[in-house]
Short mmCIF file of C-alpha atoms in Angstrom, two decimals:
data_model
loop_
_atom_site.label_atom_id
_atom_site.label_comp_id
_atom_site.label_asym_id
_atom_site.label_seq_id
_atom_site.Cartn_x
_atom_site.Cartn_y
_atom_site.Cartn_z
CA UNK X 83 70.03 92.87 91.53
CA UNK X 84 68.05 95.32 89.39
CA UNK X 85 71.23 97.67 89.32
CA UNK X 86 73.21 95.22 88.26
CA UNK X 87 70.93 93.82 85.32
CA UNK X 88 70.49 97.28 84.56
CA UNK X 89 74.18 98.00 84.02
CA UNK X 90 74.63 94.75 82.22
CA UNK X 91 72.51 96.11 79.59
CA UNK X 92 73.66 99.53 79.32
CA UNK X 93 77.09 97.68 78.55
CA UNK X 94 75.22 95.73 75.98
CA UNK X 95 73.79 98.86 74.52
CA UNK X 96 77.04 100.41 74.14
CA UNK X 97 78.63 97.54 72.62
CA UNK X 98 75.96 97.16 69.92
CA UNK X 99 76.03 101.06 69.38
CA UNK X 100 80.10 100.59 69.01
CA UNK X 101 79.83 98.18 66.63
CA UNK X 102 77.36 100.13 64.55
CA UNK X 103 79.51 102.88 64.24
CA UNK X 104 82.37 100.66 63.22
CA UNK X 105 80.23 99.28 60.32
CA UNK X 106 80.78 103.17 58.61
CA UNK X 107 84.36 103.16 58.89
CA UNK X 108 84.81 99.35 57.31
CA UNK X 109 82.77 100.71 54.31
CA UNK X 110 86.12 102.19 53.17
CA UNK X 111 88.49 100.82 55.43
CA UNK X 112 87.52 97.08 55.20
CA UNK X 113 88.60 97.11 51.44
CA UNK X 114 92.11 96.13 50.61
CA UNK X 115 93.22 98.05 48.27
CA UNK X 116 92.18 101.43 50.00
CA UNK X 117 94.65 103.91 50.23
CA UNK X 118 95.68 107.43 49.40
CA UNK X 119 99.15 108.77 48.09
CA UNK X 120 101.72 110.55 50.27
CA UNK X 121 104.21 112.21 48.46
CA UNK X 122 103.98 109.90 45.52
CA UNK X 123 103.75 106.52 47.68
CA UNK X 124 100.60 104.76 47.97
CA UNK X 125 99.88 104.62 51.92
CA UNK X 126 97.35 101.51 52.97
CA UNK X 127 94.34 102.79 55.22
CA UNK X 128 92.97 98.98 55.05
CA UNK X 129 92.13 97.75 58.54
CA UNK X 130 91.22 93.77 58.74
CA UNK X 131 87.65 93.56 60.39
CA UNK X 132 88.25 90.12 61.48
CA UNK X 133 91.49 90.85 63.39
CA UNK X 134 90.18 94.25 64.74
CA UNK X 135 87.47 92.75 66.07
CA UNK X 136 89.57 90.33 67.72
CA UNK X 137 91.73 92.65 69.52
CA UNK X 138 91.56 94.34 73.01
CA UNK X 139 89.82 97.39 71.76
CA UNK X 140 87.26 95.50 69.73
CA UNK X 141 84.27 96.45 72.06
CA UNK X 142 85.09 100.65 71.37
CA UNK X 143 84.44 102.73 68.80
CA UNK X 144 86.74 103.46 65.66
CA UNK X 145 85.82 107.35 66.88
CA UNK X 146 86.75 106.50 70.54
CA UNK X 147 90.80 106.92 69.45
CA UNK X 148 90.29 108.94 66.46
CA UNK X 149 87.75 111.64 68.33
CA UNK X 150 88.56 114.50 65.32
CA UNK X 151 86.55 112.26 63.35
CA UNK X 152 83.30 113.90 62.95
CA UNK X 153 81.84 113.33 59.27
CA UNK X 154 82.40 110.44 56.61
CA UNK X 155 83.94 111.35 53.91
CA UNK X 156 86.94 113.03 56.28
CA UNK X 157 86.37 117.30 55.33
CA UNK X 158 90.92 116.73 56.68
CA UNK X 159 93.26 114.62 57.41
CA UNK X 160 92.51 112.67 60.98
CA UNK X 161 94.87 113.66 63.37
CA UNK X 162 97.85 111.43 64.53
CA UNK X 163 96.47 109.45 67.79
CA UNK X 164 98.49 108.32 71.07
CA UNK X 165 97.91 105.41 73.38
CA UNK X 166 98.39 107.65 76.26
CA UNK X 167 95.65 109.43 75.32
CA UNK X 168 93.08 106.77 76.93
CA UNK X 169 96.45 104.72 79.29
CA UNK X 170 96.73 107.36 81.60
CA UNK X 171 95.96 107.09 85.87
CA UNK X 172 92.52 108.12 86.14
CA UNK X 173 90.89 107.79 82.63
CA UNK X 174 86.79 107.49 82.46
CA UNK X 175 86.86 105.15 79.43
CA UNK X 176 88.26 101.83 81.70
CA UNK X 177 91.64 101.40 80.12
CA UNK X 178 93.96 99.65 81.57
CA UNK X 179 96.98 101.30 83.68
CA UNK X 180 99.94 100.64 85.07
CA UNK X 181 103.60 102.53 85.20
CA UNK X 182 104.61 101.58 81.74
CA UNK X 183 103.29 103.62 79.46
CA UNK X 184 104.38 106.64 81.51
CA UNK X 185 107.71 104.85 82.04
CA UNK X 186 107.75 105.01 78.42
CA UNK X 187 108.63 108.57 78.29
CA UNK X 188 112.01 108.47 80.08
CA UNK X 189 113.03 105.37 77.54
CA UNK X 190 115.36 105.61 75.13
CA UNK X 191 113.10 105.09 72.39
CA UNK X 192 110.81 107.61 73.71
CA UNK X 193 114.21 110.41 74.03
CA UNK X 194 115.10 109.24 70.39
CA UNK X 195 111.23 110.22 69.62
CA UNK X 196 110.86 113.65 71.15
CA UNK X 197 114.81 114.32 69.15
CA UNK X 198 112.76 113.27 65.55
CA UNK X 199 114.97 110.04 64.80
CA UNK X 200 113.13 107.21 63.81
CA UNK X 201 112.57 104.83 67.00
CA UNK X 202 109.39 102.51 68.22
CA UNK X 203 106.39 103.99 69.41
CA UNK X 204 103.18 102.09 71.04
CA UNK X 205 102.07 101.09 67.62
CA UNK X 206 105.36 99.97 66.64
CA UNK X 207 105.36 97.19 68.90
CA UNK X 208 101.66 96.94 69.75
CA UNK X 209 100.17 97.57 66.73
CA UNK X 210 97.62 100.47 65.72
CA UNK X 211 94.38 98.29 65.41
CA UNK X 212 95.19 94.62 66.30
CA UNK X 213 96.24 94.95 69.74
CA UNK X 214 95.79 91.59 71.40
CA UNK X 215 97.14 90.48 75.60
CA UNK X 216 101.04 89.56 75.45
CA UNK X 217 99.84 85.96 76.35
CA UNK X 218 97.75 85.55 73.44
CA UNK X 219 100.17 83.58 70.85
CA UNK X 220 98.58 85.68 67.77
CA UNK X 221 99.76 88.83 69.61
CA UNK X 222 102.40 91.00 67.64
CA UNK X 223 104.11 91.09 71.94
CA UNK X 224 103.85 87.41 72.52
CA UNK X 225 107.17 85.95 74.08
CA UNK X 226 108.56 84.01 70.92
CA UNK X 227 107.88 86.73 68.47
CA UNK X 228 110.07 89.69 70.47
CA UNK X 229 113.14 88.81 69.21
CA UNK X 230 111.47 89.75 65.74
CA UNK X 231 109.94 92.48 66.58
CA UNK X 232 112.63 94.20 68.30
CA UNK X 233 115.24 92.68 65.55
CA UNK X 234 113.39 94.73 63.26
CA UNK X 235 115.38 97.68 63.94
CA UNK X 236 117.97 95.29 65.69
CA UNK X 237 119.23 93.24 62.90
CA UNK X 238 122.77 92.41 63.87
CA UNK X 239 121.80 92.31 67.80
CA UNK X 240 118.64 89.53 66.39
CA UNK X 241 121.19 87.79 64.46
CA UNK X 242 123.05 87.13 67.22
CA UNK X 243 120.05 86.44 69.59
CA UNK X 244 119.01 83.68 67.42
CA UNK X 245 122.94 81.96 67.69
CA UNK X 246 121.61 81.88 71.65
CA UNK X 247 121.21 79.55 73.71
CA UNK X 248 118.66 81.41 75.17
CA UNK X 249 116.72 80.97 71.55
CA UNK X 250 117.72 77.15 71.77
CA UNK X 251 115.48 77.20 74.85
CA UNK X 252 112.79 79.17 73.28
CA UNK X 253 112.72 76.84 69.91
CA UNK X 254 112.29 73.91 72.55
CA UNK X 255 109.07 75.19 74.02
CA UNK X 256 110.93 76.42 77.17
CA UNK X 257 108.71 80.39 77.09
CA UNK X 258 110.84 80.66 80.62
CA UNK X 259 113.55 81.21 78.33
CA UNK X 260 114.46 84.93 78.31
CA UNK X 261 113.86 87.00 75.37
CA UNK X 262 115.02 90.80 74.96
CA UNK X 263 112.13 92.14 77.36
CA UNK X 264 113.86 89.32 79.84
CA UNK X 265 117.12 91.85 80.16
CA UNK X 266 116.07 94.94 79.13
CA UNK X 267 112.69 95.19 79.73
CA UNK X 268 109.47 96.30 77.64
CA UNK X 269 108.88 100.03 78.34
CA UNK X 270 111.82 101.74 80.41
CA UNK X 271 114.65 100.60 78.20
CA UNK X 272 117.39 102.91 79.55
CA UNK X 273 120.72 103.07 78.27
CA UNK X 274 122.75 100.92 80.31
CA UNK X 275 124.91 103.61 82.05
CA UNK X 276 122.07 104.75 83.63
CA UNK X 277 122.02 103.69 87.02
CA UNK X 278 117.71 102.60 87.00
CA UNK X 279 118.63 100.59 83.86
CA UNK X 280 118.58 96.64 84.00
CA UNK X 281 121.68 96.13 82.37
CA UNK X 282 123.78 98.69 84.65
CA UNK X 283 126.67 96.82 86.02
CA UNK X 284 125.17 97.05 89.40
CA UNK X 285 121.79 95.70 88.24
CA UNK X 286 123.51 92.69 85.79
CA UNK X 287 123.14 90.38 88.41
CA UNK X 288 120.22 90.97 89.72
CA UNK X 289 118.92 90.68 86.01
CA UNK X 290 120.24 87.72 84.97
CA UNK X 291 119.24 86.24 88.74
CA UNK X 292 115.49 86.54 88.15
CA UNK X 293 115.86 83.29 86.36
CA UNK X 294 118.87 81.19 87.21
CA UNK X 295 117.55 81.00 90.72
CA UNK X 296 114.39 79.61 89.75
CA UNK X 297 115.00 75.93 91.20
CA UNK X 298 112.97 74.40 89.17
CA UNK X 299 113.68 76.67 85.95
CA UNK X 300 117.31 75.63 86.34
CA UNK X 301 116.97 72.06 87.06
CA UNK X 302 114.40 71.46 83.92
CA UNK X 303 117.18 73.03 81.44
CA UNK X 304 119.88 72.05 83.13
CA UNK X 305 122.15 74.62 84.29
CA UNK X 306 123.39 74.76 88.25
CA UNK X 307 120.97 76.27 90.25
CA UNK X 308 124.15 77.79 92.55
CA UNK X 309 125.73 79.64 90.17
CA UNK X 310 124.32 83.21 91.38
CA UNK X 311 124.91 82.88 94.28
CA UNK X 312 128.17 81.30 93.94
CA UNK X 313 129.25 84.24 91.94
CA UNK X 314 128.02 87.06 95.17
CA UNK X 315 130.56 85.07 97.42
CA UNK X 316 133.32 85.01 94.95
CA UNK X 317 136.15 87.97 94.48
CA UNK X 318 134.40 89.75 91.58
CA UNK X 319 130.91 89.64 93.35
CA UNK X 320 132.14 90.98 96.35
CA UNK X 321 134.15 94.15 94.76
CA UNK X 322 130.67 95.05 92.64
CA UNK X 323 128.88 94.70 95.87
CA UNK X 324 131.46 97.61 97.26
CA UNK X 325 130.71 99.58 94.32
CA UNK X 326 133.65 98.68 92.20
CA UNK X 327 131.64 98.47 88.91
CA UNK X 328 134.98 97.12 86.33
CA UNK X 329 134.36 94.11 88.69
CA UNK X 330 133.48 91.13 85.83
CA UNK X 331 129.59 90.20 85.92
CA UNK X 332 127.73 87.83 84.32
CA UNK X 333 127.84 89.45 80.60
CA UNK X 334 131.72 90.12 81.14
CA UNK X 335 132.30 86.17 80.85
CA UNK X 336 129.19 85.13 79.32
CA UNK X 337 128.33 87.70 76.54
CA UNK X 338 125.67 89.64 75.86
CA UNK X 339 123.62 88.38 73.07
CA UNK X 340 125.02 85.12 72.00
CA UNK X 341 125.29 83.59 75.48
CA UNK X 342 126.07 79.61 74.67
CA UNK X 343 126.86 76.96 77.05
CA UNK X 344 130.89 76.45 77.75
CA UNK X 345 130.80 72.95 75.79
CA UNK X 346 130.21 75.51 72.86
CA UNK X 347 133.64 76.18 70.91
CA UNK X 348 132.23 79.64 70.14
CA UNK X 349 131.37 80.50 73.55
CA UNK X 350 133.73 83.32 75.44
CA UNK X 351 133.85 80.53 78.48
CA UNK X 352 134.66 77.34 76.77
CA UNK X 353 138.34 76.22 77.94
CA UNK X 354 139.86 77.20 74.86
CA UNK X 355 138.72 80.62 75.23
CA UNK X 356 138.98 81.66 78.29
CA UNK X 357 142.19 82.80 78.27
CA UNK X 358 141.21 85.65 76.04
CA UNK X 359 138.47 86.26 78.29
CA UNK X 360 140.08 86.49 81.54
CA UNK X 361 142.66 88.22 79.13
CA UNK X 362 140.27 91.59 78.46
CA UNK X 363 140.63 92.50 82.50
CA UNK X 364 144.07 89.97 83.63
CA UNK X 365 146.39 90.62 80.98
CA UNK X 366 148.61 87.54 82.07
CA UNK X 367 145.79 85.12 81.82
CA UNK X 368 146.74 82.04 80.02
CA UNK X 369 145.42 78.07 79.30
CA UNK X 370 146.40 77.45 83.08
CA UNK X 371 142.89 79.26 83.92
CA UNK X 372 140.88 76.89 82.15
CA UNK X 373 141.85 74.39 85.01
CA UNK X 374 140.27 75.74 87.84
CA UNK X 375 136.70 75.64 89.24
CA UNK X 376 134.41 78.43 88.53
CA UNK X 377 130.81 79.46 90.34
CA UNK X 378 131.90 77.42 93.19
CA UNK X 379 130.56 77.50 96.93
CA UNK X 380 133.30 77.14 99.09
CA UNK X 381 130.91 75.80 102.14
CA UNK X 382 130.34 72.78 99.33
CA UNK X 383 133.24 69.65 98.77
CA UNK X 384 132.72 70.04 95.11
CA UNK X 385 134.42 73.41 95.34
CA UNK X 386 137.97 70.89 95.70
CA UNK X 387 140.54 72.26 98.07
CA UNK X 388 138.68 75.53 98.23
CA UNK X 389 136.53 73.63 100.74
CA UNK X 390 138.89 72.44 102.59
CA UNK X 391 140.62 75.94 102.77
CA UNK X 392 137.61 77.15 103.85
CA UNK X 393 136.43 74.91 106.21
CA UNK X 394 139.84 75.05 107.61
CA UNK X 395 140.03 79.07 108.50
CA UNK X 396 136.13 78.74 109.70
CA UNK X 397 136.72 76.18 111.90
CA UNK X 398 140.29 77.81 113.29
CA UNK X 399 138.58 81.40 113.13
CA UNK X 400 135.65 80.09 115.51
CA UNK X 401 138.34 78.31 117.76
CA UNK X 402 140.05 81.16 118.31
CA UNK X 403 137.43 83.39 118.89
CA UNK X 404 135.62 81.14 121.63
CA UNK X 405 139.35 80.93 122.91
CA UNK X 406 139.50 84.50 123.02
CA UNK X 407 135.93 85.17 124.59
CA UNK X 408 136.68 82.37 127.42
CA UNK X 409 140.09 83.85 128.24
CA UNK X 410 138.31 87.20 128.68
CA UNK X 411 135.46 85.61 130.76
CA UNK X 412 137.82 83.81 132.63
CA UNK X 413 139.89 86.80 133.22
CA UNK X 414 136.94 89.13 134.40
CA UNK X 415 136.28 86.37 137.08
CA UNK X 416 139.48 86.33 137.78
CA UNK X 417 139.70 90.08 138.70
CA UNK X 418 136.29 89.87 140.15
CA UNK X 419 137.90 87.48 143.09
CA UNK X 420 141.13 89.14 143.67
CA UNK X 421 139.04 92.52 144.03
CA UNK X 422 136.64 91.10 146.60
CA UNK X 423 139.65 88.89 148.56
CA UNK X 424 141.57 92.52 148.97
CA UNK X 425 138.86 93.52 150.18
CA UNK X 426 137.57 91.37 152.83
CA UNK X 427 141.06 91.77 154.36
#
């Protein structure tokens, strides 16, 4: 017990000693209108003590990241800092770890980095000094303020996003709603040709499936709950299964961005449209495909004459097979007789 009060105070300690340091660095940095000037630009070194001290990293040191930092006023310029730098498997300062910030470095963004172009680092996304939990609705990550974040280097893509009904969901309160991090996830964004990344064709499915077979998910927003699997047993599920990739998925008919529901007259699978959808892979698509059943189970009656089709061929196929096993039953018995008659004679 005496360890443990021990250590409690130790943390204590620290924290206090943190904070104390901190109180240096807000001398200059907690006024607003510090700065130097880069190349003719005024550059902002203001940090907000209020929301620093509300962030994740409030508890450390301003020296803990920047550890070139040695004298106040700065003899140089403080060295450009990484996250990975303290995120790393094994680290003695406690933070946190899992496999995305190294999963970072084979992302796109972190490629279009290491090539000089101008593409999101940690602090890009994170922040540099206000880094708060993803759940925490003031946090730059939280789920209804991606689509801005990422749109600011996505403009068009955001635009789009926002014509969603995806965003419709969001707008409504619905966080299950997916956002860009839904699809393409937060750290390993890989291009989609790659065959790890989310949006490969061979991965669409299994994307868009984390959420339309959530039961519940599907029933509160109303959208059939069947659909994915509907789609595996249907001709364009199987092929992808068997590798054939120009098999349509779920963004072939549905879109990428702008999903909407087919009652939408702007959506690629409202009746009016879909002949110019089917059109892109069946070039003699017309209207007449609007009157058929889509993401239909053909073990279910709503599926029309599909079921009975169905129902019909499983019922003769398991007929004919218990036909075939008794005749070959019966047959074996039948040899089995003659062979011990011929020879008991």
């Amino acid at each position: 017990m005496k360890v443990w009060i021990l250590i409690f105070f130790v943390l204590i300690a620290n924290q206090a000693n943190s904070q104390l340091k901190n109180q240096r660095c807000f001398v200059c940095h907690g006024v607003k209108n510090f700065g130097i000037v880069e190349q003719g630009k005024f550059k902002s070194l203001y940090v907000s003590r209020e929301d620093f001290e509300a962030s994740v990293h409030s508890k450390f040191a301003c020296v803990s990241c920047h550890v070139d930092v040695r004298v106040i006023p700065h003899l140089t310029k403080p060295r450009k800092i990484h996250c990975l730098q303290c995120h790393f498997e094994g680290n003695v300062v406690g933070a946190p770890v899992t496999a995305k910030p190294e999963k970072y470095k084979e992302s796109v963004h972190a490629k279009a980095v290491a090539k000089g172009k101008n593409a999101p680092d940690c602090k890009d996304c994170h922040t540099v000094h206000y880094v708060r939990k993803p759940e925490d609705p003031n946090s730059s990550v939280y789920k209804t303020r991606v689509p801005e974040l990422c749109g600011g280097c996505h403009q068009t893509i955001k635009e789009e996003y926002y014509n969603s009904i995806h965003w419709a969901g969001i707008k409504r309160g619905e966080l299950s709603s997916a956002v860009c991090s839904d699809c393409h996830r937060e750290h390993d964004i890989l291009p989609p040709e790659d065959p790890r990344s989310s949006l490969n064709p061979k991965n669409v499915i299994g994307t868009c499936y984390k959420c339309h077979s959530d039961v519940k998910l599907m029933k509160r927003v109303g959208v059939p709950v069947t659909n994915p699997e509907a789609y595996k047993e249907s001709f364009h599920g199987i092929a992808l299964k068997f590798g054939v990739v120009k098999a349509a998925n779920c963004a072939s008919c549905h879109g990428y961005h702008d999903v909407l529901p087919s009652r939408d007259p702007r959506s690629p699978i409202h009746p009016a449209n879909l002949a110019k959808t089917c059109g892109k892979c069946h070039p003699r698509a017309n209207e007449n495909v609007a009157k058929g059943k889509f993401h239909v189970l053909p073990g279910e009656k709503e599926s029309g004459i599909v079921y009975y089709v169905y129902t019909f061929f499983k019922w003769f196929t398991l007929i004919v097979l218990i036909g075939l096993f008794t005749h070959i039953v019966l047959d074996l018995v039948g040899h089995i007789r003659r062979k011990r008659k011929k020879a008991s004679e």
